[in-house]
Coordinates of C-alpha atoms in Angstrom, one line a residue:
X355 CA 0.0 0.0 0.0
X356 CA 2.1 3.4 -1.0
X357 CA 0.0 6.5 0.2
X358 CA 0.8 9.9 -0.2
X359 CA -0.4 12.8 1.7
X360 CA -0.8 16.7 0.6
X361 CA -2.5 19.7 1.2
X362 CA -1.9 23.3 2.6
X363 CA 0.6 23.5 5.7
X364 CA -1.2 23.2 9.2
X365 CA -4.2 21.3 7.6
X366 CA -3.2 18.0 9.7
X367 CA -1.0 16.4 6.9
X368 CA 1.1 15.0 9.9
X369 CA -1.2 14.5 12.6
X370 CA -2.9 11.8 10.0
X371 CA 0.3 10.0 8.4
X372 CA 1.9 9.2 11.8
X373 CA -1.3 7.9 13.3
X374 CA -2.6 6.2 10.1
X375 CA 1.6 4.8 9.9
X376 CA 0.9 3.5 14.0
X377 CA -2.1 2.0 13.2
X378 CA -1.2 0.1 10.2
X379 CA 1.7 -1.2 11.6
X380 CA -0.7 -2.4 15.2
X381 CA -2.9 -4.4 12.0
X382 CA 0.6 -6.2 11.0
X383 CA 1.6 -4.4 8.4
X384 CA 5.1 -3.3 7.5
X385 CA 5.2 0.0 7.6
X386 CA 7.8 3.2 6.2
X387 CA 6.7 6.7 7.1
X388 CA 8.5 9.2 5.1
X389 CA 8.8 13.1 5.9
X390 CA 8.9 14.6 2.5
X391 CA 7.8 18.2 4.4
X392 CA 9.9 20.7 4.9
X393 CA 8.5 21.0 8.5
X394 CA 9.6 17.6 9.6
X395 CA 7.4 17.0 12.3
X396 CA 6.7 13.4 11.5
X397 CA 9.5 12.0 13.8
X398 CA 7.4 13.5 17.2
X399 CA 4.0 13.0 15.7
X400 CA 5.0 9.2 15.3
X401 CA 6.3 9.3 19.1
X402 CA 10.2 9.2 18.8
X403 CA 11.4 10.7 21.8
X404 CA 12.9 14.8 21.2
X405 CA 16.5 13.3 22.7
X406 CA 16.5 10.9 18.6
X407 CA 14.0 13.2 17.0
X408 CA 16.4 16.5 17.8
X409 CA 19.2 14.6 16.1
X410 CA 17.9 13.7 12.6
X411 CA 19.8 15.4 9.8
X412 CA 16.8 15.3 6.5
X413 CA 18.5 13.2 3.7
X414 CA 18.7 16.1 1.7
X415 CA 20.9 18.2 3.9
X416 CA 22.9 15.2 4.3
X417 CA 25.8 16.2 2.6
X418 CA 28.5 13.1 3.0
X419 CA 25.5 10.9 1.6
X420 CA 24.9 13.5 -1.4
X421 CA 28.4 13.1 -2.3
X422 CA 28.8 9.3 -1.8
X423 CA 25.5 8.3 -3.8
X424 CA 25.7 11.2 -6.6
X425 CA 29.4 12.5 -6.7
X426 CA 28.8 15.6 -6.6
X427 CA 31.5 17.7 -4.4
X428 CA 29.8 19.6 -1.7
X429 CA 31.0 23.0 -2.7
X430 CA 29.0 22.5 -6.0
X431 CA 25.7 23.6 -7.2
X432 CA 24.6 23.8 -10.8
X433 CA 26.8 22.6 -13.6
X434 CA 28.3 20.0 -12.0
X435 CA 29.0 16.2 -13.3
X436 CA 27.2 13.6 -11.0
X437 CA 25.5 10.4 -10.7
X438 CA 21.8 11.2 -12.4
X439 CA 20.6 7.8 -10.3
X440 CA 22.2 6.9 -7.7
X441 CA 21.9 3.3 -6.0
X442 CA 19.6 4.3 -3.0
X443 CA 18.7 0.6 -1.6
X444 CA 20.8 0.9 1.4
X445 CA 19.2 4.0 2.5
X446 CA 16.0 2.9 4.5
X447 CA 18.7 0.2 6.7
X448 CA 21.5 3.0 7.2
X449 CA 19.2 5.9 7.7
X450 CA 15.4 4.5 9.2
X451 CA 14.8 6.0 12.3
X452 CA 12.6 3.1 14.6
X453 CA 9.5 4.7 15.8
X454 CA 6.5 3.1 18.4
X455 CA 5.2 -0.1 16.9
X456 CA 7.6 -1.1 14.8
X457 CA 7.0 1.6 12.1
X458 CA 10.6 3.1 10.4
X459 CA 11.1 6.7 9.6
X460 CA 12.8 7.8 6.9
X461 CA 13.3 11.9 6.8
X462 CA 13.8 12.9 3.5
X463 CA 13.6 16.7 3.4
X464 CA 12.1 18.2 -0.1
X465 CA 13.5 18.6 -3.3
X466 CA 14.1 22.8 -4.1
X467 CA 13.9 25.6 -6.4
X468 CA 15.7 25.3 -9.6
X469 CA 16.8 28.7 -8.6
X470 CA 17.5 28.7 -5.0
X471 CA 21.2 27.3 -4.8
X472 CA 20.5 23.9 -3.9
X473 CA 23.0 20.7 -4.8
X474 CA 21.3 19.2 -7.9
X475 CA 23.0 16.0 -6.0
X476 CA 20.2 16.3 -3.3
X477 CA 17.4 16.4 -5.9
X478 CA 18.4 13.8 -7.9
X479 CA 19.1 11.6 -4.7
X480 CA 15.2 12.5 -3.6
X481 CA 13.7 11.5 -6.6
X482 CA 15.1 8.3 -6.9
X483 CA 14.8 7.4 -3.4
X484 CA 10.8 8.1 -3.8
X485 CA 10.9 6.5 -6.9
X486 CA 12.6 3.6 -4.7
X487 CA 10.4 3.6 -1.8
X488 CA 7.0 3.8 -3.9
X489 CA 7.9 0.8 -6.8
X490 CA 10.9 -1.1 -5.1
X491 CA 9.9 -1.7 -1.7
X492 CA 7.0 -4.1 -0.4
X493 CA 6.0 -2.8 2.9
X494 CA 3.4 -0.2 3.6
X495 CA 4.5 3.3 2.4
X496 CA 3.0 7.0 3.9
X497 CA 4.4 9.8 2.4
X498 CA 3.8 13.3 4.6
X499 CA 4.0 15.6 1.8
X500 CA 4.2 19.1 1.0
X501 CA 2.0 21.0 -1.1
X502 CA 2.9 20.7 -4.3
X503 CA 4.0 16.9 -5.5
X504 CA 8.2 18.1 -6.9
X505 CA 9.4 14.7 -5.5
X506 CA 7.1 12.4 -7.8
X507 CA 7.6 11.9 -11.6
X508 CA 4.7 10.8 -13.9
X509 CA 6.2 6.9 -14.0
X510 CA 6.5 7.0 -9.7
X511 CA 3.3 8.7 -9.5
X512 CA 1.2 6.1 -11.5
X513 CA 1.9 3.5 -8.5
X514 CA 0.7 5.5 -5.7
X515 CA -2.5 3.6 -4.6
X516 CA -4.0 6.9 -3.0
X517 CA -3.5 10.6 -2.4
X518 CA -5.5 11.6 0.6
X519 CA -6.1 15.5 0.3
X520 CA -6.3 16.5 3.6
X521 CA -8.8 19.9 4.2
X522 CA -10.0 21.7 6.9
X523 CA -12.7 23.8 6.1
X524 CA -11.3 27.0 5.3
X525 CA -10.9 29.2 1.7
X526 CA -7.4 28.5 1.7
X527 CA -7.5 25.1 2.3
X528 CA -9.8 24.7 -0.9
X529 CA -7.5 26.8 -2.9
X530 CA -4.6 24.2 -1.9
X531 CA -6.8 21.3 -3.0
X532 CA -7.7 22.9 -6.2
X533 CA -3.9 23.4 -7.1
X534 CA -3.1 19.6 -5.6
X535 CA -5.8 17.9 -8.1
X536 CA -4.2 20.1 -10.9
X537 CA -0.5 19.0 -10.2
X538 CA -1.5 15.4 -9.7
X539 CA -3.0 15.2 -12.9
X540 CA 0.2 16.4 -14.6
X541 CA 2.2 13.4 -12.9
X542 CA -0.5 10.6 -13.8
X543 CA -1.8 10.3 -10.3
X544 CA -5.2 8.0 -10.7
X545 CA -6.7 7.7 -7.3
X546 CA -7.1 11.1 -5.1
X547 CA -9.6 11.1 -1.7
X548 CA -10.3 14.2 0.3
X549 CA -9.7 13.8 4.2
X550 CA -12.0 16.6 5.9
X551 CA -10.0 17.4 9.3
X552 CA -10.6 19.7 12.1
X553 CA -14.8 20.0 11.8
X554 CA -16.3 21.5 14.7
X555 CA -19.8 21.9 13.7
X556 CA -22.9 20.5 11.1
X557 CA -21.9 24.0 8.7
X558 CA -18.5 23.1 8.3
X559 CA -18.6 19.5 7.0
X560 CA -21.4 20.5 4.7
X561 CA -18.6 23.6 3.9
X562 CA -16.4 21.0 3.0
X563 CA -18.7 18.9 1.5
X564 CA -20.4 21.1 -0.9
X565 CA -16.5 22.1 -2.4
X566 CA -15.3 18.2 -2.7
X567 CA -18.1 18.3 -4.8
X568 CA -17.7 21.1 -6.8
X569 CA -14.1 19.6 -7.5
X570 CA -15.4 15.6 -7.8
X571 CA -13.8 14.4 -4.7
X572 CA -14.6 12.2 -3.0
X573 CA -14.5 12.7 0.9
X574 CA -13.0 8.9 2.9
X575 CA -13.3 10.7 6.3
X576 CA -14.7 13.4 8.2
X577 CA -12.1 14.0 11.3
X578 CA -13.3 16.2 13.6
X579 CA -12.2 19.0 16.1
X580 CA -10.7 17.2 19.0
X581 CA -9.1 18.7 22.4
X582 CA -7.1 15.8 22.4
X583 CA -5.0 16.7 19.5
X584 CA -4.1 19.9 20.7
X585 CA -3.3 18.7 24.6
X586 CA -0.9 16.2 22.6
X587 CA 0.8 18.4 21.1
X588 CA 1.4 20.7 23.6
X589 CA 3.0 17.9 26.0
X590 CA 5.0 16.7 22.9
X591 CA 3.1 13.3 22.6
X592 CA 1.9 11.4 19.7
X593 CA -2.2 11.2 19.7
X594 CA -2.4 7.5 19.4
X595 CA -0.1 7.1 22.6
X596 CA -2.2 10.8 24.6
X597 CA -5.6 9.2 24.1
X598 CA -6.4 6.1 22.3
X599 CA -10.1 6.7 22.6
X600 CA -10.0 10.2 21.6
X601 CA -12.6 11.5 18.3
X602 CA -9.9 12.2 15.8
X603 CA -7.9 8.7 16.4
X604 CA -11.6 6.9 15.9
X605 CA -11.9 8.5 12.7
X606 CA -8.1 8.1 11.1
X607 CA -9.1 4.8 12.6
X608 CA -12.1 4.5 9.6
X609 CA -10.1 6.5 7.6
X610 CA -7.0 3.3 7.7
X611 CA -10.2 0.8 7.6
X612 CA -11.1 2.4 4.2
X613 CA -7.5 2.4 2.9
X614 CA -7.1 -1.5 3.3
X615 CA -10.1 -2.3 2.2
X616 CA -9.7 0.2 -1.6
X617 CA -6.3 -1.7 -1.6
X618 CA -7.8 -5.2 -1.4
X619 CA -10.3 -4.2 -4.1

């Protein structure tokens, strides 16, 4: 199962791929969570302890690996000779991170602007290492991504199973979405689902509801407003471990239910 989730930053992109990664991996499956956000929170929403999460250099900022995989000096940007695709199978074992329940981490950072200075090594190493994670490897994948989709080519994209598109029901949050279906078209992603998160009343969800529709997506889960989320992340603590019994888990709970059963169909 290889699942990728997007939408605007602070919708709950994170909140949903470490919980959705822990409960997966409680049902027996093997499961990789990779941080492809630039935010990379995933390590504390999975429940790594700050002490190993504090540590963790993103893959892309790695720069011993950039060299050793692409051959690229580190003192050199554009217009340098390197290794277009690196091997990248050792990764996962060299760089996973374990997390609660047996799921691995793999922080991978985000591919940048053409324009902004960045190593070509480092985007070249990304892409294959999704392109890796997403065709190569058998266990269950969740991808915590950013907004717009730079790490996936149109030949990686056409085996995701699912994009959730997680919104919350605000303006902005529909703008992002609009943009998201857009971009995934161009790459040859098939299967996108909306994710409704943070609801707190009858008026948002039908908010949401009436904008999925405008757009022709489909909605695999209403999560709703929860206290719980927030006193979680104020102490630092992954939901699933805070409050097992809390709204939102119950939901990312159907939410995973729905996943396994699209992927047996």
């Amino acid at each position: 199962m290889k699942i990728a989730v997007s939408g605007k930053g602070g919708v709950g992109k994170t909140l949903i791929s470490a919980n959705l990664a822990r409960l997966l991996a409680r049902d027996g499956y093997r499961v990789l969570a990779a941080d492809a956000d630039p935010n990379i929170n995933l390590a504390t929403a999975l429940g790594i302890k700050p002490e190993i999460a504090d540590k963790i250099i993103p893959l892309s900022d790695n720069v011993p690996l950039i060299e050793e995989k692409t051959g690229i000096a580190s003192d050199q940007t554009f217009g340098g000779i390197f290794n277009m695709t690196p091997r990248v199978n050792d990764i996962v074992e060299r760089y996973g991170v374990d997390a609660p329940d047996g799921v691995k981490l793999l922080v991978m950072g985000t591919i940048k602007a053409g324009n902004s200075g960045c190593m070509c090594g480092a985007n070249a190493l990304l892409r294959v290492l999704v392109q890796h994670l997403v065709i190569q490897r058998k266990e269950a994948v969740i991808m915590d991504m950013e907004a717009g989709l730079e790490h996936f080519g149109r030949g990686t994209a056409r085996q995701m199973d699912v994009m959730l598109v997680i919104v919350e029901p605000r303006m902005k949050s529909i703008d992002t979405v609009r943009r998201i279906i857009k971009l995934a078209k161009d790459v040859e992603i098939k299967t996108l689902v909306a994710v409704g998160n943070k609801i707190n009343s009858p008026y948002e969800k039908q908010f949401i509801d009436e904008k999925m529709r405008q757009l022709c997506l489909f909605i695999a889960a209403y999560i709703p407003y929860d206290p719980s989320v927030v006193e979680a992340d104020m102490r630092g603590i992954s939901l699933i471990d805070y409050d097992e019994n809390s709204l939102a888990l119950k939901e990312i709970k159907n939410l995973e239910k729905y996943l396994i059963e699209m992927n047996k169909a």
